[in-house]
């Protein structure tokens, strides 16, 4: 219990802050405007860590590397705090690699949540058009390639479901990779 509560709280905090950094990266890559409530929230939550990094880490084309590194540093801080809590000082050399896998897991979780929201909003007739447009712009690059392969079934688009299934497979693989990294 003394490990589970801090672990849960760190998961929530890093999920929010790191997820905001990854969403910032994703929104900037797809040139989604930040003038909407979600964009303003992402800036408000992530500016404190991204802006100082941006002074030393330049963007590469459309990739905001400062946002990516900020999310990775947050995940690394989470693992470092958890390892200090349990007194695991001998494994510090693999901390960057563990954090990289943790960052990939966070990205998969965020994309999965995005696709769930996308699917639910497509079924709600009175959904906010601003929110629906924003979520659609973020989810379309993921589901568009699957739409070419998966036909409509009874007028229902199953591509978001297929994308979620594929992301869950990736999550399982990442979980296995994480176990392998801990065995190093």
PDB file of C-alpha atoms in Angstrom:
ATOM      1  CA  UNK A   1       0.000   0.000   0.000  1.00  0.00           C
ATOM      2  CA  UNK A   2       2.855   2.400   0.756  1.00  0.00           C
ATOM      3  CA  UNK A   3       4.056   1.900  -2.819  1.00  0.00           C
ATOM      4  CA  UNK A   4       0.681   1.666  -4.567  1.00  0.00           C
ATOM      5  CA  UNK A   5      -0.639   5.069  -3.472  1.00  0.00           C
ATOM      6  CA  UNK A   6       2.444   7.086  -4.553  1.00  0.00           C
ATOM      7  CA  UNK A   7       2.634   5.010  -7.736  1.00  0.00           C
ATOM      8  CA  UNK A   8      -1.002   5.772  -8.551  1.00  0.00           C
ATOM      9  CA  UNK A   9      -0.609   9.486  -7.791  1.00  0.00           C
ATOM     10  CA  UNK A  10       2.542   9.724  -9.919  1.00  0.00           C
ATOM     11  CA  UNK A  11       0.772   7.883 -12.747  1.00  0.00           C
ATOM     12  CA  UNK A  12      -2.049  10.434 -12.636  1.00  0.00           C
ATOM     13  CA  UNK A  13       0.233  13.474 -12.429  1.00  0.00           C
ATOM     14  CA  UNK A  14       2.677  12.287 -15.094  1.00  0.00           C
ATOM     15  CA  UNK A  15      -0.211  11.048 -17.227  1.00  0.00           C
ATOM     16  CA  UNK A  16      -1.734  14.531 -17.167  1.00  0.00           C
ATOM     17  CA  UNK A  17       1.473  16.547 -17.598  1.00  0.00           C
ATOM     18  CA  UNK A  18       3.271  14.132 -19.921  1.00  0.00           C
ATOM     19  CA  UNK A  19       0.076  13.521 -21.860  1.00  0.00           C
ATOM     20  CA  UNK A  20      -0.319  17.287 -22.311  1.00  0.00           C
ATOM     21  CA  UNK A  21       3.240  17.496 -23.657  1.00  0.00           C
ATOM     22  CA  UNK A  22       2.594  14.626 -26.082  1.00  0.00           C
ATOM     23  CA  UNK A  23      -0.738  16.146 -27.148  1.00  0.00           C
ATOM     24  CA  UNK A  24       1.055  19.449 -27.736  1.00  0.00           C
ATOM     25  CA  UNK A  25       3.573  17.632 -29.943  1.00  0.00           C
ATOM     26  CA  UNK A  26       0.803  15.815 -31.829  1.00  0.00           C
ATOM     27  CA  UNK A  27      -1.342  18.927 -32.287  1.00  0.00           C
ATOM     28  CA  UNK A  28       1.610  20.950 -33.570  1.00  0.00           C
ATOM     29  CA  UNK A  29       2.639  18.189 -35.956  1.00  0.00           C
ATOM     30  CA  UNK A  30      -0.864  18.056 -37.471  1.00  0.00           C
ATOM     31  CA  UNK A  31      -1.172  21.855 -37.362  1.00  0.00           C
ATOM     32  CA  UNK A  32      -4.274  21.784 -35.213  1.00  0.00           C
ATOM     33  CA  UNK A  33      -4.951  25.309 -33.893  1.00  0.00           C
ATOM     34  CA  UNK A  34      -4.526  25.906 -30.180  1.00  0.00           C
ATOM     35  CA  UNK A  35      -7.220  28.597 -29.928  1.00  0.00           C
ATOM     36  CA  UNK A  36      -9.794  26.101 -28.628  1.00  0.00           C
ATOM     37  CA  UNK A  37     -10.297  25.233 -24.932  1.00  0.00           C
ATOM     38  CA  UNK A  38      -8.267  22.013 -25.207  1.00  0.00           C
ATOM     39  CA  UNK A  39      -5.367  23.820 -26.879  1.00  0.00           C
ATOM     40  CA  UNK A  40      -5.347  26.520 -24.213  1.00  0.00           C
ATOM     41  CA  UNK A  41      -5.410  23.823 -21.516  1.00  0.00           C
ATOM     42  CA  UNK A  42      -2.486  21.996 -23.145  1.00  0.00           C
ATOM     43  CA  UNK A  43      -0.446  25.212 -23.230  1.00  0.00           C
ATOM     44  CA  UNK A  44      -1.343  26.101 -19.643  1.00  0.00           C
ATOM     45  CA  UNK A  45      -0.338  22.675 -18.344  1.00  0.00           C
ATOM     46  CA  UNK A  46       2.839  22.206 -20.384  1.00  0.00           C
ATOM     47  CA  UNK A  47       4.376  25.673 -20.879  1.00  0.00           C
ATOM     48  CA  UNK A  48       6.341  25.527 -17.618  1.00  0.00           C
ATOM     49  CA  UNK A  49       8.476  22.626 -18.849  1.00  0.00           C
ATOM     50  CA  UNK A  50       8.355  22.982 -22.645  1.00  0.00           C
ATOM     51  CA  UNK A  51       9.284  26.658 -22.958  1.00  0.00           C
ATOM     52  CA  UNK A  52      12.632  26.423 -21.096  1.00  0.00           C
ATOM     53  CA  UNK A  53      13.527  23.312 -23.116  1.00  0.00           C
ATOM     54  CA  UNK A  54      12.630  25.071 -26.345  1.00  0.00           C
ATOM     55  CA  UNK A  55      15.523  27.495 -25.751  1.00  0.00           C
ATOM     56  CA  UNK A  56      18.016  24.629 -26.041  1.00  0.00           C
ATOM     57  CA  UNK A  57      16.136  22.032 -28.125  1.00  0.00           C
ATOM     58  CA  UNK A  58      15.052  23.297 -31.549  1.00  0.00           C
ATOM     59  CA  UNK A  59      12.125  21.940 -33.480  1.00  0.00           C
ATOM     60  CA  UNK A  60      12.917  19.665 -36.400  1.00  0.00           C
ATOM     61  CA  UNK A  61      10.558  20.469 -39.267  1.00  0.00           C
ATOM     62  CA  UNK A  62       7.061  19.990 -37.757  1.00  0.00           C
ATOM     63  CA  UNK A  63       8.322  18.000 -34.742  1.00  0.00           C
ATOM     64  CA  UNK A  64       8.435  19.954 -31.485  1.00  0.00           C
ATOM     65  CA  UNK A  65      11.258  18.019 -29.830  1.00  0.00           C
ATOM     66  CA  UNK A  66      11.047  20.146 -26.676  1.00  0.00           C
ATOM     67  CA  UNK A  67       7.559  18.749 -25.996  1.00  0.00           C
ATOM     68  CA  UNK A  68       8.775  15.195 -26.600  1.00  0.00           C
ATOM     69  CA  UNK A  69      11.783  15.597 -24.315  1.00  0.00           C
ATOM     70  CA  UNK A  70       9.595  17.248 -21.670  1.00  0.00           C
ATOM     71  CA  UNK A  71       7.261  14.239 -21.654  1.00  0.00           C
ATOM     72  CA  UNK A  72      10.245  11.856 -21.487  1.00  0.00           C
ATOM     73  CA  UNK A  73      11.757  13.800 -18.560  1.00  0.00           C
ATOM     74  CA  UNK A  74       8.449  13.650 -16.697  1.00  0.00           C
ATOM     75  CA  UNK A  75       8.226   9.888 -17.194  1.00  0.00           C
ATOM     76  CA  UNK A  76      11.849   9.544 -16.092  1.00  0.00           C
ATOM     77  CA  UNK A  77      11.164  11.583 -12.951  1.00  0.00           C
ATOM     78  CA  UNK A  78       8.241   9.286 -12.162  1.00  0.00           C
ATOM     79  CA  UNK A  79      10.358   6.144 -12.407  1.00  0.00           C
ATOM     80  CA  UNK A  80      13.201   7.775 -10.479  1.00  0.00           C
ATOM     81  CA  UNK A  81      10.882   8.720  -7.614  1.00  0.00           C
ATOM     82  CA  UNK A  82       9.345   5.243  -7.533  1.00  0.00           C
ATOM     83  CA  UNK A  83      12.769   3.580  -7.528  1.00  0.00           C
ATOM     84  CA  UNK A  84      13.962   5.882  -4.730  1.00  0.00           C
ATOM     85  CA  UNK A  85      10.835   4.997  -2.780  1.00  0.00           C
ATOM     86  CA  UNK A  86      11.605   1.284  -2.918  1.00  0.00           C
ATOM     87  CA  UNK A  87      15.355   1.795  -2.532  1.00  0.00           C
ATOM     88  CA  UNK A  88      16.290   0.364  -5.935  1.00  0.00           C
ATOM     89  CA  UNK A  89      19.524   2.268  -6.580  1.00  0.00           C
ATOM     90  CA  UNK A  90      21.300  -0.503  -8.477  1.00  0.00           C
ATOM     91  CA  UNK A  91      19.171  -0.183 -11.640  1.00  0.00           C
ATOM     92  CA  UNK A  92      19.670   3.534 -12.306  1.00  0.00           C
ATOM     93  CA  UNK A  93      21.659   2.821 -15.491  1.00  0.00           C
ATOM     94  CA  UNK A  94      18.536   1.517 -17.255  1.00  0.00           C
ATOM     95  CA  UNK A  95      16.379   4.470 -16.145  1.00  0.00           C
ATOM     96  CA  UNK A  96      16.556   6.297 -19.528  1.00  0.00           C
ATOM     97  CA  UNK A  97      15.556   3.130 -21.403  1.00  0.00           C
ATOM     98  CA  UNK A  98      12.740   2.302 -18.980  1.00  0.00           C
ATOM     99  CA  UNK A  99      11.529   5.892 -19.327  1.00  0.00           C
ATOM    100  CA  UNK A 100      11.559   5.634 -23.108  1.00  0.00           C
ATOM    101  CA  UNK A 101       9.350   2.532 -22.996  1.00  0.00           C
ATOM    102  CA  UNK A 102       7.134   4.272 -20.401  1.00  0.00           C
ATOM    103  CA  UNK A 103       6.835   7.250 -22.744  1.00  0.00           C
ATOM    104  CA  UNK A 104       5.737   4.952 -25.575  1.00  0.00           C
ATOM    105  CA  UNK A 105       3.159   3.391 -23.240  1.00  0.00           C
ATOM    106  CA  UNK A 106       1.868   6.860 -22.343  1.00  0.00           C
ATOM    107  CA  UNK A 107       1.561   7.742 -26.042  1.00  0.00           C
ATOM    108  CA  UNK A 108      -0.371   4.537 -26.767  1.00  0.00           C
ATOM    109  CA  UNK A 109      -2.707   5.211 -23.832  1.00  0.00           C
ATOM    110  CA  UNK A 110      -3.301   8.761 -25.045  1.00  0.00           C
ATOM    111  CA  UNK A 111      -4.053   7.669 -28.599  1.00  0.00           C
ATOM    112  CA  UNK A 112      -6.397   4.975 -27.309  1.00  0.00           C
ATOM    113  CA  UNK A 113      -8.281   7.535 -25.214  1.00  0.00           C
ATOM    114  CA  UNK A 114      -8.452   9.863 -28.219  1.00  0.00           C
ATOM    115  CA  UNK A 115      -9.988   7.122 -30.364  1.00  0.00           C
ATOM    116  CA  UNK A 116     -12.523   6.200 -27.672  1.00  0.00           C
ATOM    117  CA  UNK A 117     -13.614   9.847 -27.426  1.00  0.00           C
ATOM    118  CA  UNK A 118     -13.723  10.037 -31.241  1.00  0.00           C
ATOM    119  CA  UNK A 119     -15.955   6.956 -31.465  1.00  0.00           C
ATOM    120  CA  UNK A 120     -18.291   8.122 -28.705  1.00  0.00           C
ATOM    121  CA  UNK A 121     -18.617  11.642 -30.156  1.00  0.00           C
ATOM    122  CA  UNK A 122     -19.491  10.183 -33.552  1.00  0.00           C
ATOM    123  CA  UNK A 123     -22.490   8.460 -31.960  1.00  0.00           C
ATOM    124  CA  UNK A 124     -23.727  11.503 -29.978  1.00  0.00           C
ATOM    125  CA  UNK A 125     -26.033  13.595 -32.191  1.00  0.00           C
ATOM    126  CA  UNK A 126     -25.809  16.827 -30.162  1.00  0.00           C
ATOM    127  CA  UNK A 127     -22.030  16.846 -29.631  1.00  0.00           C
ATOM    128  CA  UNK A 128     -20.258  20.191 -29.683  1.00  0.00           C
ATOM    129  CA  UNK A 129     -19.142  20.922 -33.224  1.00  0.00           C
ATOM    130  CA  UNK A 130     -15.935  22.572 -31.978  1.00  0.00           C
ATOM    131  CA  UNK A 131     -15.011  19.538 -29.899  1.00  0.00           C
ATOM    132  CA  UNK A 132     -16.033  17.107 -32.638  1.00  0.00           C
ATOM    133  CA  UNK A 133     -13.946  19.000 -35.209  1.00  0.00           C
ATOM    134  CA  UNK A 134     -10.911  19.048 -32.912  1.00  0.00           C
ATOM    135  CA  UNK A 135     -11.107  15.360 -32.024  1.00  0.00           C
ATOM    136  CA  UNK A 136     -11.737  14.456 -35.666  1.00  0.00           C
ATOM    137  CA  UNK A 137      -8.653  16.365 -36.811  1.00  0.00           C
ATOM    138  CA  UNK A 138      -6.562  14.478 -34.265  1.00  0.00           C
ATOM    139  CA  UNK A 139      -8.065  11.020 -34.858  1.00  0.00           C
ATOM    140  CA  UNK A 140      -8.405  11.056 -38.649  1.00  0.00           C
ATOM    141  CA  UNK A 141      -4.686  10.494 -39.379  1.00  0.00           C
ATOM    142  CA  UNK A 142      -4.896   7.296 -37.332  1.00  0.00           C
ATOM    143  CA  UNK A 143      -8.128   5.856 -38.744  1.00  0.00           C
ATOM    144  CA  UNK A 144      -7.809   7.024 -42.362  1.00  0.00           C
ATOM    145  CA  UNK A 145      -5.392   4.244 -43.441  1.00  0.00           C
ATOM    146  CA  UNK A 146      -7.646   1.635 -41.828  1.00  0.00           C
ATOM    147  CA  UNK A 147     -10.716   2.944 -43.663  1.00  0.00           C
ATOM    148  CA  UNK A 148      -9.057   1.983 -46.933  1.00  0.00           C
ATOM    149  CA  UNK A 149      -8.896  -1.630 -45.741  1.00  0.00           C
ATOM    150  CA  UNK A 150     -12.010  -2.044 -43.575  1.00  0.00           C
ATOM    151  CA  UNK A 151     -15.360  -1.512 -45.331  1.00  0.00           C
ATOM    152  CA  UNK A 152     -18.413  -0.077 -43.613  1.00  0.00           C
ATOM    153  CA  UNK A 153     -20.425  -2.821 -41.932  1.00  0.00           C
ATOM    154  CA  UNK A 154     -24.114  -1.986 -41.974  1.00  0.00           C
ATOM    155  CA  UNK A 155     -23.232   1.697 -42.291  1.00  0.00           C
ATOM    156  CA  UNK A 156     -20.969   1.554 -39.224  1.00  0.00           C
ATOM    157  CA  UNK A 157     -17.320   2.616 -39.470  1.00  0.00           C
ATOM    158  CA  UNK A 158     -15.246   0.000 -37.622  1.00  0.00           C
ATOM    159  CA  UNK A 159     -11.899   1.671 -38.275  1.00  0.00           C
ATOM    160  CA  UNK A 160     -11.727   3.339 -34.820  1.00  0.00           C
ATOM    161  CA  UNK A 161     -12.348  -0.049 -33.204  1.00  0.00           C
ATOM    162  CA  UNK A 162      -9.640  -1.649 -35.358  1.00  0.00           C
ATOM    163  CA  UNK A 163      -7.225   1.152 -34.433  1.00  0.00           C
ATOM    164  CA  UNK A 164      -7.970   0.635 -30.733  1.00  0.00           C
ATOM    165  CA  UNK A 165      -7.349  -3.109 -31.101  1.00  0.00           C
ATOM    166  CA  UNK A 166      -4.038  -2.448 -32.864  1.00  0.00           C
ATOM    167  CA  UNK A 167      -3.015   0.041 -30.169  1.00  0.00           C
ATOM    168  CA  UNK A 168      -3.814  -2.532 -27.500  1.00  0.00           C
ATOM    169  CA  UNK A 169      -1.576  -5.034 -29.283  1.00  0.00           C
ATOM    170  CA  UNK A 170       1.169  -2.393 -29.253  1.00  0.00           C
ATOM    171  CA  UNK A 171       0.512  -1.855 -25.520  1.00  0.00           C
ATOM    172  CA  UNK A 172       0.942  -5.589 -24.878  1.00  0.00           C
ATOM    173  CA  UNK A 173       4.207  -5.601 -26.828  1.00  0.00           C
ATOM    174  CA  UNK A 174       5.435  -2.546 -24.899  1.00  0.00           C
ATOM    175  CA  UNK A 175       4.549  -4.261 -21.608  1.00  0.00           C
ATOM    176  CA  UNK A 176       6.652  -7.231 -22.671  1.00  0.00           C
ATOM    177  CA  UNK A 177       9.491  -4.925 -23.700  1.00  0.00           C
ATOM    178  CA  UNK A 178       9.300  -3.236 -20.290  1.00  0.00           C
ATOM    179  CA  UNK A 179       9.643  -6.600 -18.553  1.00  0.00           C
ATOM    180  CA  UNK A 180      12.631  -7.426 -20.776  1.00  0.00           C
ATOM    181  CA  UNK A 181      14.269  -4.098 -19.983  1.00  0.00           C
ATOM    182  CA  UNK A 182      13.910  -4.736 -16.256  1.00  0.00           C
ATOM    183  CA  UNK A 183      15.702  -8.064 -16.745  1.00  0.00           C
ATOM    184  CA  UNK A 184      18.771  -6.326 -18.206  1.00  0.00           C
TER     185      UNK A 184
END
